[in-house]
PDB file of C-alpha atoms in Angstrom:
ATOM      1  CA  UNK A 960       0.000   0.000   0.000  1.00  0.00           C
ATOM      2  CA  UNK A 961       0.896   3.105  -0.670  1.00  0.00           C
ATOM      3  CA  UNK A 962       0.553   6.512   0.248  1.00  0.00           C
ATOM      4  CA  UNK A 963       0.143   6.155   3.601  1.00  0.00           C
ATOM      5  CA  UNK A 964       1.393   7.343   6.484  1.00  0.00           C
ATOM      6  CA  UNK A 965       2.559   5.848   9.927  1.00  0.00           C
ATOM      7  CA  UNK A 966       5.633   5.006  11.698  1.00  0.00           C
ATOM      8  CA  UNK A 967       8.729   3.217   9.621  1.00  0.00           C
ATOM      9  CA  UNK A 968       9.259  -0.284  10.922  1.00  0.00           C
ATOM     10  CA  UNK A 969      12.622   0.047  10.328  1.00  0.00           C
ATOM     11  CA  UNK A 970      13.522   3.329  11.189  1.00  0.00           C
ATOM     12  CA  UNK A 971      11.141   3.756  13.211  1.00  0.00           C
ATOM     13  CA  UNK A 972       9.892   7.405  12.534  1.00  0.00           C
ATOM     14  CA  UNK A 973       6.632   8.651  13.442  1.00  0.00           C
ATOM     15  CA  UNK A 974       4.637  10.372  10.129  1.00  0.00           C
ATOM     16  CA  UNK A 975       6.449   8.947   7.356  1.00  0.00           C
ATOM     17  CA  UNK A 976       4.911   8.288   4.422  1.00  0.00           C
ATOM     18  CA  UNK A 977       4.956   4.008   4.079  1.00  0.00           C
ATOM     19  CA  UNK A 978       5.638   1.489   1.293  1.00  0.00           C
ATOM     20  CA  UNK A 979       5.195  -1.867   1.432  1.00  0.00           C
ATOM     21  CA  UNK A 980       8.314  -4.277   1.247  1.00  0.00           C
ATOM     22  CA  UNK A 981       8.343  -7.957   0.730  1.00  0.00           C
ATOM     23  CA  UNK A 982      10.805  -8.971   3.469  1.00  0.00           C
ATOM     24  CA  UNK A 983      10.917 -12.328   0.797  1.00  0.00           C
ATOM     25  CA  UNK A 984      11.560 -10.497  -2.533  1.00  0.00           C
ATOM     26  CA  UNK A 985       8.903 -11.850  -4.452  1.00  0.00           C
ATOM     27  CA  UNK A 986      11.192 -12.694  -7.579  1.00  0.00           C
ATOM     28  CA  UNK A 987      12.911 -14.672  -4.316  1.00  0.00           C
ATOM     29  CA  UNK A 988       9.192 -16.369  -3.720  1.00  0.00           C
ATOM     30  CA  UNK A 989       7.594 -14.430  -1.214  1.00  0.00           C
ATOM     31  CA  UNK A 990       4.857 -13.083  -3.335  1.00  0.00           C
ATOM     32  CA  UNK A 991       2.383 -14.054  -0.346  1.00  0.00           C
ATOM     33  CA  UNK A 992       4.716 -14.232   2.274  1.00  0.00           C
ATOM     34  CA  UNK A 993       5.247 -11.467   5.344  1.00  0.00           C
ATOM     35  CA  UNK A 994       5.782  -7.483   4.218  1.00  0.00           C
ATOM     36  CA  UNK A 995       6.957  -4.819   6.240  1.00  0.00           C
ATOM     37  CA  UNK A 996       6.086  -1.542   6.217  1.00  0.00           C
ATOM     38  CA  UNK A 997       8.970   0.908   5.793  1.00  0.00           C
ATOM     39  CA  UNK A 998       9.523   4.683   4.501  1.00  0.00           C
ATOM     40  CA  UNK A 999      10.563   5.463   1.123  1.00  0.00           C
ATOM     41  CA  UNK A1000      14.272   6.200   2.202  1.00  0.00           C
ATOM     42  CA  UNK A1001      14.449   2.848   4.390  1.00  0.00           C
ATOM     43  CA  UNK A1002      13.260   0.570   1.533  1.00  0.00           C
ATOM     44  CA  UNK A1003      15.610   2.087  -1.237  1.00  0.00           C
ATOM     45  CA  UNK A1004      18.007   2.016   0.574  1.00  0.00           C
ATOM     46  CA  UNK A1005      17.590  -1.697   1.456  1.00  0.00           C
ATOM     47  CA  UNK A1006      17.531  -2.605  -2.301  1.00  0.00           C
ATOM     48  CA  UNK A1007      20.643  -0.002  -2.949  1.00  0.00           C
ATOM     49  CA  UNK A1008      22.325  -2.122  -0.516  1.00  0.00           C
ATOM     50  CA  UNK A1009      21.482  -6.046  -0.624  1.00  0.00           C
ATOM     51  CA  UNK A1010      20.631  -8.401  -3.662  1.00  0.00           C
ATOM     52  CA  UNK A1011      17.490  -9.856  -3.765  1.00  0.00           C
ATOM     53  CA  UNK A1012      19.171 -13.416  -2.876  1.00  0.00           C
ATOM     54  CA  UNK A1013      21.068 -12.032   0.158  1.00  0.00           C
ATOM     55  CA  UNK A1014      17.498 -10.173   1.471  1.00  0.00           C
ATOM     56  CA  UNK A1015      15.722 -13.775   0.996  1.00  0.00           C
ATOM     57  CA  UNK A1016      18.767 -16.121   2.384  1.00  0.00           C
ATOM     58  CA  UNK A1017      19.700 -14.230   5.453  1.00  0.00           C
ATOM     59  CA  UNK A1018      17.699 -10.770   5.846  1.00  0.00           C
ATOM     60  CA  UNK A1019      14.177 -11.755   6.002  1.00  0.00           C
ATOM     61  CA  UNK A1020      12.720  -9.950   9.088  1.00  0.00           C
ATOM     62  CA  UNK A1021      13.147  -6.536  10.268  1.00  0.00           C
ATOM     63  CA  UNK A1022      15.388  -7.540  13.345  1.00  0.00           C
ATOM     64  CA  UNK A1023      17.701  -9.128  10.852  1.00  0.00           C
ATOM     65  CA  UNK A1024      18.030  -6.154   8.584  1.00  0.00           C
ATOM     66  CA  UNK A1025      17.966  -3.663  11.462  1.00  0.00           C
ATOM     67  CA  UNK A1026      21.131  -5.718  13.067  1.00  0.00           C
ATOM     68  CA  UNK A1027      23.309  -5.818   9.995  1.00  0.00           C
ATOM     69  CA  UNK A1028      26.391  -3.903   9.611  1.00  0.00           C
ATOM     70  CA  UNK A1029      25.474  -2.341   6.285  1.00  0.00           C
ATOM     71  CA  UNK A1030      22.443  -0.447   7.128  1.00  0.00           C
ATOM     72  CA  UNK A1031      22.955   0.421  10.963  1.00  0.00           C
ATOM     73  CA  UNK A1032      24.764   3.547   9.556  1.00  0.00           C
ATOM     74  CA  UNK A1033      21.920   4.494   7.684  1.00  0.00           C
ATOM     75  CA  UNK A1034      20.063   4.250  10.321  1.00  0.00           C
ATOM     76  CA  UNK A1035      21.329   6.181  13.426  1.00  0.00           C
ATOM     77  CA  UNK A1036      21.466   8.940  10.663  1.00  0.00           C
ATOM     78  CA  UNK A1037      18.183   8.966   9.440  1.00  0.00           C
ATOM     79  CA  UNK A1038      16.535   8.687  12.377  1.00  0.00           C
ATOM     80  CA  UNK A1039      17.692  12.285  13.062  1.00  0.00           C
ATOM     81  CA  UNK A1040      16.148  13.320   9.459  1.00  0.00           C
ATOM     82  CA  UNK A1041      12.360  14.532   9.161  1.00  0.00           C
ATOM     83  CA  UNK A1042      10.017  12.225   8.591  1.00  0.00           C
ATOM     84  CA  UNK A1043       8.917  14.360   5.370  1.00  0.00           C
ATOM     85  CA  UNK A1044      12.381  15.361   4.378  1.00  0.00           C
ATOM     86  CA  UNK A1045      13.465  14.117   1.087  1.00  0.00           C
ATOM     87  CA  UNK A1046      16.185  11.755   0.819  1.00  0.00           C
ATOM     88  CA  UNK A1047      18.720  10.822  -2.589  1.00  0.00           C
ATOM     89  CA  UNK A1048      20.295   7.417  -2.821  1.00  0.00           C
ATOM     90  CA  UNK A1049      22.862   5.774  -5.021  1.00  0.00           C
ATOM     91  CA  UNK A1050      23.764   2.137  -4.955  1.00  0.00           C
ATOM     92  CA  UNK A1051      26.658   1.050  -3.136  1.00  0.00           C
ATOM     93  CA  UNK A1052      30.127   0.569  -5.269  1.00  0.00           C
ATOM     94  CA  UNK A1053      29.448  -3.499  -3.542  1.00  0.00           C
ATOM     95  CA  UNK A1054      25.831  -3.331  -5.256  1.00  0.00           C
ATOM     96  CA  UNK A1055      26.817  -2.090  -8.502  1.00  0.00           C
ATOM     97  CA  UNK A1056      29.343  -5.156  -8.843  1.00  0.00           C
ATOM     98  CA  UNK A1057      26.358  -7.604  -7.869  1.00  0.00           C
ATOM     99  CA  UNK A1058      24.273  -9.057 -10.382  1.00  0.00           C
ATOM    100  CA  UNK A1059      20.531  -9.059  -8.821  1.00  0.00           C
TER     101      UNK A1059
END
């Protein structure tokens, strides 16, 4: 669902505007499996960061992605960021090596 608003799963900031995200990709074969609901910075930068394969073999809750190296970063900073503030990403130099 989109275009609501809530607090980030992830993040968890108050009055972000949510997107759904597979915690299974669904390419991965979690088309009807558990989703998440995260802010539009949290879930790019999830899929800037991991292949669908890694997300489905080893990051498929929340607790798991919130406790792994790569995004804790991202995190303590953009839990200091507005919930409405506009955020760019680019792919990590890792990610843009990996094939999805």
């Amino acid at each position: 669902m989109k275009g609501q608003t809530g607090t980030c799963e992830l993040c968890l900031r108050e009055g972000a505007r949510l997107t759904e995200h597979h915690l299974i990709p669904r390419e991965e074969g979690g088309t009807h499996l558990e989703t998440g609901m995260l802010c539009s910075p949290c879930h790019r930068q999830i899929h800037n960061l991991y292949t669908n394969q890694e997300l489905a073999l080893r990051l498929g809750t929340i607790e798991r992605l919130r406790d792994d190296e790569k995004i804790k970063k991202f995190l303590k900073w953009i839990k200091k960021q507005p919930a409405t503030a506009s955020v760019k990403m680019k792919k990590s130099n890792e990610r843009k090596r990996k094939r999805r």
